[in-house]
mmCIF file of C-alpha atoms in Angstrom:
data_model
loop_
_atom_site.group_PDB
_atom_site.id
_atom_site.type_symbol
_atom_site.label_atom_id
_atom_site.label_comp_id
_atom_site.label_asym_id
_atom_site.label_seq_id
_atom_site.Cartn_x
_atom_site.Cartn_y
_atom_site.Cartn_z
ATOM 1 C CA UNK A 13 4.307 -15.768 9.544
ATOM 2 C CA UNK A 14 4.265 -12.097 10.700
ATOM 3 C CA UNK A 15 2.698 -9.073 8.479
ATOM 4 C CA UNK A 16 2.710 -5.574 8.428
ATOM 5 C CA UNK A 17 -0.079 -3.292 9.257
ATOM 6 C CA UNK A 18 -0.641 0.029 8.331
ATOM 7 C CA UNK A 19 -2.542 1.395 11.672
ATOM 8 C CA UNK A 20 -4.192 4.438 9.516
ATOM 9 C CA UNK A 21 -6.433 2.079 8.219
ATOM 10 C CA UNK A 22 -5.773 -1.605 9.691
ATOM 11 C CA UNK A 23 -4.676 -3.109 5.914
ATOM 12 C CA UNK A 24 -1.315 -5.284 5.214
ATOM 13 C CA UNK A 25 1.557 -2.624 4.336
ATOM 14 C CA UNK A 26 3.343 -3.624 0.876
ATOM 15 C CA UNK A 27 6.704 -2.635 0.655
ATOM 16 C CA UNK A 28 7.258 -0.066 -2.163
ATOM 17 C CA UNK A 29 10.466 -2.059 -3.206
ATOM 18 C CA UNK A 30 9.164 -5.465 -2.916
ATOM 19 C CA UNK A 31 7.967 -7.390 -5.746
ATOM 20 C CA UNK A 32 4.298 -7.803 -5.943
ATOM 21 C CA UNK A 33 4.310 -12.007 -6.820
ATOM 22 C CA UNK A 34 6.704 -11.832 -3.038
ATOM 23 C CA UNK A 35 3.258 -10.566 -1.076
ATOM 24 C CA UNK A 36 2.819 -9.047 2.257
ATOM 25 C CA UNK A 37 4.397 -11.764 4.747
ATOM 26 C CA UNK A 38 7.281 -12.337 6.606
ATOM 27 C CA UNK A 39 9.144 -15.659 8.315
ATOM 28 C CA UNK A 40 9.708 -13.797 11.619
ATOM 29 C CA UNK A 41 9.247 -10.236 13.776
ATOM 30 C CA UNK A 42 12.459 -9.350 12.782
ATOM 31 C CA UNK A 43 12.216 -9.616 9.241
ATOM 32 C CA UNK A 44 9.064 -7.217 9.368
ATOM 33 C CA UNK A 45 10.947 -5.073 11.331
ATOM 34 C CA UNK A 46 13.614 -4.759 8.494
ATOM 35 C CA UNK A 47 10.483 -4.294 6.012
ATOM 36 C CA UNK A 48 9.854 -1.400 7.612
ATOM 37 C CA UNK A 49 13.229 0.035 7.840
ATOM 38 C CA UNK A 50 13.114 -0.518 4.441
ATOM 39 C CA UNK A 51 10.289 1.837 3.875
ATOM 40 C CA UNK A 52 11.390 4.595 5.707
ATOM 41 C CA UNK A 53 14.706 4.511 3.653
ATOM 42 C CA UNK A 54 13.087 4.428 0.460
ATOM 43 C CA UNK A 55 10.681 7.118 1.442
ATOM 44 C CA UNK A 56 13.588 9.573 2.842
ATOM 45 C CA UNK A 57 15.395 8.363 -0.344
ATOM 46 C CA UNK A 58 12.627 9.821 -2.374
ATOM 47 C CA UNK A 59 12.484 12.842 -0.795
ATOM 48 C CA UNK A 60 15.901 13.511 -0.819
ATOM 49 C CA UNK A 61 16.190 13.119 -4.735
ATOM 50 C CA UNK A 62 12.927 16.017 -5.137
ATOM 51 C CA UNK A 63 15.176 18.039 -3.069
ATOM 52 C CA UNK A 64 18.470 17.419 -4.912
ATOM 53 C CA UNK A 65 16.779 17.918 -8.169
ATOM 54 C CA UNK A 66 15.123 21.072 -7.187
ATOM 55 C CA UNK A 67 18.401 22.400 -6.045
ATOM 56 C CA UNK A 68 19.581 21.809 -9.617
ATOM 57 C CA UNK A 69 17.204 24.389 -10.602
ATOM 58 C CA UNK A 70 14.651 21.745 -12.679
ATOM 59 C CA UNK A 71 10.934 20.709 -11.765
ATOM 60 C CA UNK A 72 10.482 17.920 -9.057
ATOM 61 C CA UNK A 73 8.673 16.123 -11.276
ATOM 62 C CA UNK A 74 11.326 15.612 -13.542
ATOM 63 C CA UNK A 75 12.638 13.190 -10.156
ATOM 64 C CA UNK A 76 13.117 9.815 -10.780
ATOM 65 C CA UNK A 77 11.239 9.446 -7.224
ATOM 66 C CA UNK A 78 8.425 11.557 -7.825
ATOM 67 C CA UNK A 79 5.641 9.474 -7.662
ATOM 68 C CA UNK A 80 6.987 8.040 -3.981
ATOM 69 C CA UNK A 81 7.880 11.644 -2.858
ATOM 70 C CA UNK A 82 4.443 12.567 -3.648
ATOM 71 C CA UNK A 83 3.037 9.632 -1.525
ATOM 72 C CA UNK A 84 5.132 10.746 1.406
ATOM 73 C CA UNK A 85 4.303 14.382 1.234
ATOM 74 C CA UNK A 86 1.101 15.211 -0.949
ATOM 75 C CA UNK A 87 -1.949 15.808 1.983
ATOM 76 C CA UNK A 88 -4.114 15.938 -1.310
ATOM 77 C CA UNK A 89 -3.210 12.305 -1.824
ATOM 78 C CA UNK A 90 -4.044 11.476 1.705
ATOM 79 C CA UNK A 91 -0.789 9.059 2.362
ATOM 80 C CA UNK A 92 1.518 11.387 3.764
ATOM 81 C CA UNK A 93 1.559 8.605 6.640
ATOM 82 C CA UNK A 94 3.563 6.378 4.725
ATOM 83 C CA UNK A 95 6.797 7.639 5.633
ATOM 84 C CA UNK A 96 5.993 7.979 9.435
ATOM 85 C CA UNK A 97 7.517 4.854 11.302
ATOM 86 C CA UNK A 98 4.980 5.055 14.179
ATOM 87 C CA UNK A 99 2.411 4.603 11.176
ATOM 88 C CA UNK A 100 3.212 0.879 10.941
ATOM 89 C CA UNK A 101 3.260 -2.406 13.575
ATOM 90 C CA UNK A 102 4.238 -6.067 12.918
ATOM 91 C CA UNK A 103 1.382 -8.977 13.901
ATOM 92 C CA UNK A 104 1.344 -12.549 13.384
ATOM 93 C CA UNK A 105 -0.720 -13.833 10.686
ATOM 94 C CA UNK A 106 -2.882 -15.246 13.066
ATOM 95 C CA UNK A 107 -3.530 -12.511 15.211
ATOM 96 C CA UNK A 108 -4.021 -9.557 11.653
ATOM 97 C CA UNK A 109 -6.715 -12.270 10.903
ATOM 98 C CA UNK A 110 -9.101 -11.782 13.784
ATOM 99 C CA UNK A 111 -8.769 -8.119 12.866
ATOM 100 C CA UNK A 112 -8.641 -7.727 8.976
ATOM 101 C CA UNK A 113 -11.310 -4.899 8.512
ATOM 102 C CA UNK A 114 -14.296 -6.017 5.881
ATOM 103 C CA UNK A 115 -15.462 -3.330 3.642
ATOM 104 C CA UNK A 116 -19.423 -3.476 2.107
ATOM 105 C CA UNK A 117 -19.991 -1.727 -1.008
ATOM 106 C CA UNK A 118 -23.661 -1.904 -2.962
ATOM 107 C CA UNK A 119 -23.402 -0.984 -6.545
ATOM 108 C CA UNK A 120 -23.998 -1.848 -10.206
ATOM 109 C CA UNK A 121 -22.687 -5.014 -11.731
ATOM 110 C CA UNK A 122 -20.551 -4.229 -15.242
ATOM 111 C CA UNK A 123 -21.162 -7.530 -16.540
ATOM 112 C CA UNK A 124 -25.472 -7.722 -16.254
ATOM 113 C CA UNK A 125 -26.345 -4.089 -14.807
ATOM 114 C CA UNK A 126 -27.890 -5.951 -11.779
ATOM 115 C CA UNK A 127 -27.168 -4.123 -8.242
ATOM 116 C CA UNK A 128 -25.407 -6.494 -5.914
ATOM 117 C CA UNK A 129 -23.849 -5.993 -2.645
ATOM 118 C CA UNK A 130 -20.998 -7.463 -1.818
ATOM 119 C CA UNK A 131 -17.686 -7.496 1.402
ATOM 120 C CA UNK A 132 -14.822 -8.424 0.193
ATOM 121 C CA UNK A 133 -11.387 -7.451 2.930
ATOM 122 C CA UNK A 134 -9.900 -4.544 2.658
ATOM 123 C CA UNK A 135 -6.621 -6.423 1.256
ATOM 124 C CA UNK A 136 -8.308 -7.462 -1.408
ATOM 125 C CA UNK A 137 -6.812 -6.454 -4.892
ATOM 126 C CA UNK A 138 -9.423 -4.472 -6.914
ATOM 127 C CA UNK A 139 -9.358 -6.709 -10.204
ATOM 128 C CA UNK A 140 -11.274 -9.096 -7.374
ATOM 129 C CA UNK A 141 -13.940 -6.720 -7.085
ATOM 130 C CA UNK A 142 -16.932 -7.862 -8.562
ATOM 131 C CA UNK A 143 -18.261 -4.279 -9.704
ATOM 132 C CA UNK A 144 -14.842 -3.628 -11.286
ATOM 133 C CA UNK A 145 -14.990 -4.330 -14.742
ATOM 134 C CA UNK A 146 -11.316 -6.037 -14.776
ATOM 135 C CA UNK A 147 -13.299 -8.778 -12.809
ATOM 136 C CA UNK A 148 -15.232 -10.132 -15.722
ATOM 137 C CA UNK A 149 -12.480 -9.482 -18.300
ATOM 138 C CA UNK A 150 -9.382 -11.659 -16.205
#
């Protein structure tokens, strides 16, 4: 199984036009490789539908795309790297494994106020988090 890493910050890249339930891995290199082909497109494909609806004289938010072209462009957002192929390599499974950054966060507990401290990876999907509240209420 191969993934797709985002280099900015070492995490598994999820295609904007994959469905979430398909997840972050591939059956070869080469299907990655599409994956990320894939992205560009539908980043450049964002962009150019802001620019064609500006043209037409309306508001680029009024873009179907908006949302993606402000992912690709917006420095405010801080992931104007997503439409930058260099941004992005293919690994094994295996190998993104012995690398998968941990991230340690102390806080408050939303279910008994207690302060725990817990390191979860930085794949992990926030409803996991135990101080997010959508982790008691799942």
């Amino acid at each position: 199984m191969f993934v797709i890493v985002d280099k900015s910050n070492d995490s598994i890249h999820q295609e904007p036009t994959r469905p979430s339930w398909k997840g972050g891995n591939y059956k070869s290199e080469g299907a990655a490789k599409a994956g990320i082909t894939r992205t560009i497109k539908f980043y450049e494909k964002a962009v150019a539908d802001v620019e064609r609806v500006l043209a037409e004289g309306e508001k680029d938010y009024t873009s179907r795309m908006y949302n993606s072209y402000r992912d690709a462009t917006d420095p405010d957002l801080g992931r104007t790297h997503k439409a930058e192929r260099d941004n992005y390599r293919v690994m094994s499974l295996e190998e993104y494994r012995l690398i998968e950054p941990m991230i340690t966060k102390t806080g408050t507990s939303p279910y008994n106020g207690e302060t725990i401290t817990r390191t979860l990876s930085i794949n992990t999907p926030s409803y996991m988090d135990p101080l997010c509240e959508s982790h008691y209420t799942r």
